[in-house]
Amino acid sequence: MSEDLQEEDVVEVTVDEPETEPEPVDPLTEALARAEVAEKEIAYREADLQNARKRFAQDRAELARYGAQHLARRMVSVLLDVGRGLATTEGDDGPASEALRLLHDRLTAELKAAGVVRIEAKGQPFDPSTMEAITTVPASEDHPAGQVIEELEAGFMLHDRVLQASRVVVAA
């Protein structure tokens, strides 16, 4: 089919483009616009950098405060085990009993120095954020509803975080 075309059949098509000259851009105006954009970008980046510094400072402070949480939880477990061992030697004034008492006191002091404190539960209102109710008993005149009657296992906190919840009996 293309062989049948002849030169006189070919039509040239021209597209008339409007001949407009680009508007002359003032170099000063263009430079000022670019400078304004650059200033905004710098301000955004400075704000991002400040926010990152604040986050890193908060993370460092939190790490310093709670970094030993895993170790403290393990040491609380050891303290409770030593306390149970000490309870079995109650009334015994032998060297093993004395050693357990000294170990218990030392562990308690070191944990306290690290910010670990025992949760006082007995006689307090039940607090589900720091206590775990193992069982309930009927309320009485001596023990109103919602009050902790007995602490089965001590609970501990590291600063304001619960390491181990107190296991308690609650009046219902």
Short mmCIF file of C-alpha atoms in Angstrom, two decimals:
data_model
loop_
_atom_site.label_atom_id
_atom_site.label_comp_id
_atom_site.label_asym_id
_atom_site.label_seq_id
_atom_site.Cartn_x
_atom_site.Cartn_y
_atom_site.Cartn_z
CA MET A 1 0.00 0.00 0.00
CA SER A 2 2.81 2.40 0.75
CA GLU A 3 4.23 1.67 -2.67
CA ASP A 4 1.16 3.18 -4.27
CA LEU A 5 1.75 6.54 -2.70
CA GLN A 6 3.19 9.13 -4.87
CA GLU A 7 4.83 12.39 -4.06
CA GLU A 8 1.84 14.45 -4.96
CA ASP A 9 -0.27 12.41 -2.51
CA VAL A 10 1.89 13.39 0.42
CA VAL A 11 0.57 16.40 2.22
CA GLU A 12 2.68 18.34 4.58
CA VAL A 13 0.96 19.31 7.74
CA THR A 14 2.31 22.16 9.76
CA VAL A 15 1.12 23.08 13.16
CA ASP A 16 0.99 26.71 13.85
CA GLU A 17 2.44 27.31 17.23
CA PRO A 18 1.73 30.59 18.74
CA GLU A 19 4.82 32.56 18.62
CA THR A 20 4.97 34.05 22.05
CA GLU A 21 8.13 35.02 23.60
CA PRO A 22 8.70 33.86 27.15
CA GLU A 23 8.17 36.62 29.59
CA PRO A 24 11.44 37.97 30.77
CA VAL A 25 12.09 36.79 34.33
CA ASP A 26 13.69 39.21 36.64
CA PRO A 27 16.77 37.44 38.04
CA LEU A 28 16.36 39.24 41.35
CA THR A 29 12.73 38.11 41.76
CA GLU A 30 13.68 34.54 40.87
CA ALA A 31 16.58 34.54 43.35
CA LEU A 32 14.35 35.95 46.11
CA ALA A 33 11.72 33.25 45.49
CA ARG A 34 14.39 30.51 45.65
CA ALA A 35 15.82 32.02 48.82
CA GLU A 36 12.37 32.05 50.45
CA VAL A 37 11.84 28.37 49.59
CA ALA A 38 15.31 27.52 50.94
CA GLU A 39 14.64 29.43 54.18
CA LYS A 40 11.41 27.47 54.73
CA GLU A 41 13.20 24.18 54.06
CA ILE A 42 15.94 25.11 56.53
CA ALA A 43 13.36 26.03 59.18
CA TYR A 44 11.55 22.69 58.71
CA ARG A 45 14.81 20.77 58.97
CA GLU A 46 15.85 22.67 62.10
CA ALA A 47 12.49 21.89 63.71
CA ASP A 48 12.86 18.20 62.80
CA LEU A 49 16.36 18.18 64.28
CA GLN A 50 15.14 19.78 67.52
CA ASN A 51 12.31 17.24 67.79
CA ALA A 52 14.74 14.38 67.23
CA ARG A 53 17.07 15.75 69.93
CA LYS A 54 14.16 15.97 72.38
CA ARG A 55 13.07 12.40 71.59
CA PHE A 56 16.62 11.11 72.03
CA ALA A 57 16.96 12.95 75.35
CA GLN A 58 13.66 11.45 76.55
CA ASP A 59 14.76 7.99 75.41
CA ARG A 60 18.09 8.35 77.23
CA ALA A 61 16.35 9.49 80.41
CA GLU A 62 13.89 6.60 80.21
CA LEU A 63 16.70 4.13 79.60
CA ALA A 64 18.61 5.46 82.59
CA ARG A 65 15.50 5.23 84.77
CA TYR A 66 14.11 1.89 83.58
CA GLY A 67 17.09 0.21 81.91
CA ALA A 68 17.54 -2.19 84.81
CA GLN A 69 13.89 -3.25 84.81
CA HIS A 70 14.61 -6.78 83.54
CA LEU A 71 17.39 -7.33 86.08
CA ALA A 72 15.30 -5.80 88.88
CA ARG A 73 12.42 -8.16 88.08
CA ARG A 74 14.81 -11.12 88.32
CA MET A 75 16.30 -9.85 91.58
CA VAL A 76 12.81 -9.42 93.05
CA SER A 77 12.22 -13.08 92.28
CA VAL A 78 15.45 -13.97 94.12
CA LEU A 79 14.42 -11.77 97.04
CA LEU A 80 11.08 -13.57 97.29
CA ASP A 81 12.84 -16.94 97.20
CA VAL A 82 15.22 -15.86 99.98
CA GLY A 83 12.20 -14.60 101.95
CA ARG A 84 10.50 -17.98 101.61
CA GLY A 85 13.70 -19.69 102.75
CA LEU A 86 13.93 -17.31 105.68
CA ALA A 87 10.33 -18.10 106.64
CA THR A 88 11.19 -21.80 106.91
CA THR A 89 14.00 -21.03 109.36
CA GLU A 90 11.88 -18.76 111.55
CA GLY A 91 12.79 -19.20 115.19
CA ASP A 92 16.15 -20.75 114.30
CA ASP A 93 19.17 -18.72 115.37
CA GLY A 94 21.70 -20.86 113.51
CA PRO A 95 24.29 -19.59 111.02
CA ALA A 96 22.18 -20.58 107.98
CA SER A 97 19.23 -18.57 109.27
CA GLU A 98 21.48 -15.59 110.00
CA ALA A 99 23.03 -15.81 106.52
CA LEU A 100 19.58 -15.85 104.90
CA ARG A 101 18.50 -12.86 107.01
CA LEU A 102 21.64 -10.90 106.00
CA LEU A 103 21.15 -11.82 102.34
CA HIS A 104 17.49 -10.78 102.47
CA ASP A 105 18.34 -7.45 104.10
CA ARG A 106 21.13 -6.74 101.62
CA LEU A 107 18.98 -7.58 98.59
CA THR A 108 16.18 -5.38 99.95
CA ALA A 109 18.60 -2.46 100.50
CA GLU A 110 20.18 -2.77 97.05
CA LEU A 111 16.83 -2.98 95.29
CA LYS A 112 15.58 0.03 97.24
CA ALA A 113 18.70 1.98 96.23
CA ALA A 114 17.94 1.12 92.58
CA GLY A 115 14.38 2.50 92.93
CA VAL A 116 12.53 -0.76 93.59
CA VAL A 117 9.90 -0.47 96.33
CA ARG A 118 7.47 -2.96 97.79
CA ILE A 119 3.78 -2.37 97.11
CA GLU A 120 1.92 -2.11 100.42
CA ALA A 121 -1.31 -3.97 99.87
CA LYS A 122 -2.71 -5.36 103.13
CA GLY A 123 -5.52 -3.18 104.49
CA GLN A 124 -5.49 -0.98 101.37
CA PRO A 125 -8.29 -0.60 98.83
CA PHE A 126 -7.87 -3.02 95.93
CA ASP A 127 -6.00 -1.41 93.02
CA PRO A 128 -6.11 -3.52 89.85
CA SER A 129 -3.16 -1.65 88.36
CA THR A 130 -0.81 -2.86 91.12
CA MET A 131 -2.61 -5.90 92.54
CA GLU A 132 -3.90 -9.22 91.31
CA ALA A 133 -6.91 -10.65 93.17
CA ILE A 134 -6.33 -14.37 93.62
CA THR A 135 -9.55 -14.92 95.52
CA THR A 136 -12.32 -13.06 97.28
CA VAL A 137 -14.00 -13.55 100.63
CA PRO A 138 -17.28 -12.10 101.88
CA ALA A 139 -17.03 -8.58 103.29
CA SER A 140 -17.46 -8.08 107.03
CA GLU A 141 -17.54 -5.21 109.49
CA ASP A 142 -13.76 -5.44 109.90
CA HIS A 143 -13.13 -5.67 106.15
CA PRO A 144 -15.39 -3.60 103.86
CA ALA A 145 -15.90 -4.59 100.24
CA GLY A 146 -12.91 -3.80 98.02
CA GLN A 147 -10.35 -3.92 100.81
CA VAL A 148 -7.30 -6.19 100.66
CA ILE A 149 -7.52 -8.70 103.52
CA GLU A 150 -4.35 -10.67 102.96
CA GLU A 151 -1.27 -10.43 100.78
CA LEU A 152 -0.30 -13.85 99.41
CA GLU A 153 2.77 -12.63 97.51
CA ALA A 154 4.42 -9.23 97.68
CA GLY A 155 4.40 -6.89 94.72
CA PHE A 156 7.14 -4.49 93.67
CA MET A 157 7.48 -1.33 91.60
CA LEU A 158 10.46 0.23 89.85
CA HIS A 159 9.84 3.95 90.24
CA ASP A 160 6.32 4.18 88.78
CA ARG A 161 6.22 0.88 86.84
CA VAL A 162 4.92 -2.37 88.27
CA LEU A 163 7.56 -5.09 88.23
CA GLN A 164 5.35 -7.66 89.87
CA ALA A 165 1.76 -7.20 91.00
CA SER A 166 0.84 -8.06 94.58
CA ARG A 167 -1.22 -11.25 94.75
CA VAL A 168 -3.96 -10.61 97.26
CA VAL A 169 -7.22 -11.76 98.85
CA VAL A 170 -9.97 -9.14 98.56
CA ALA A 171 -13.22 -8.64 100.45
CA ALA A 172 -16.15 -8.68 98.05
#
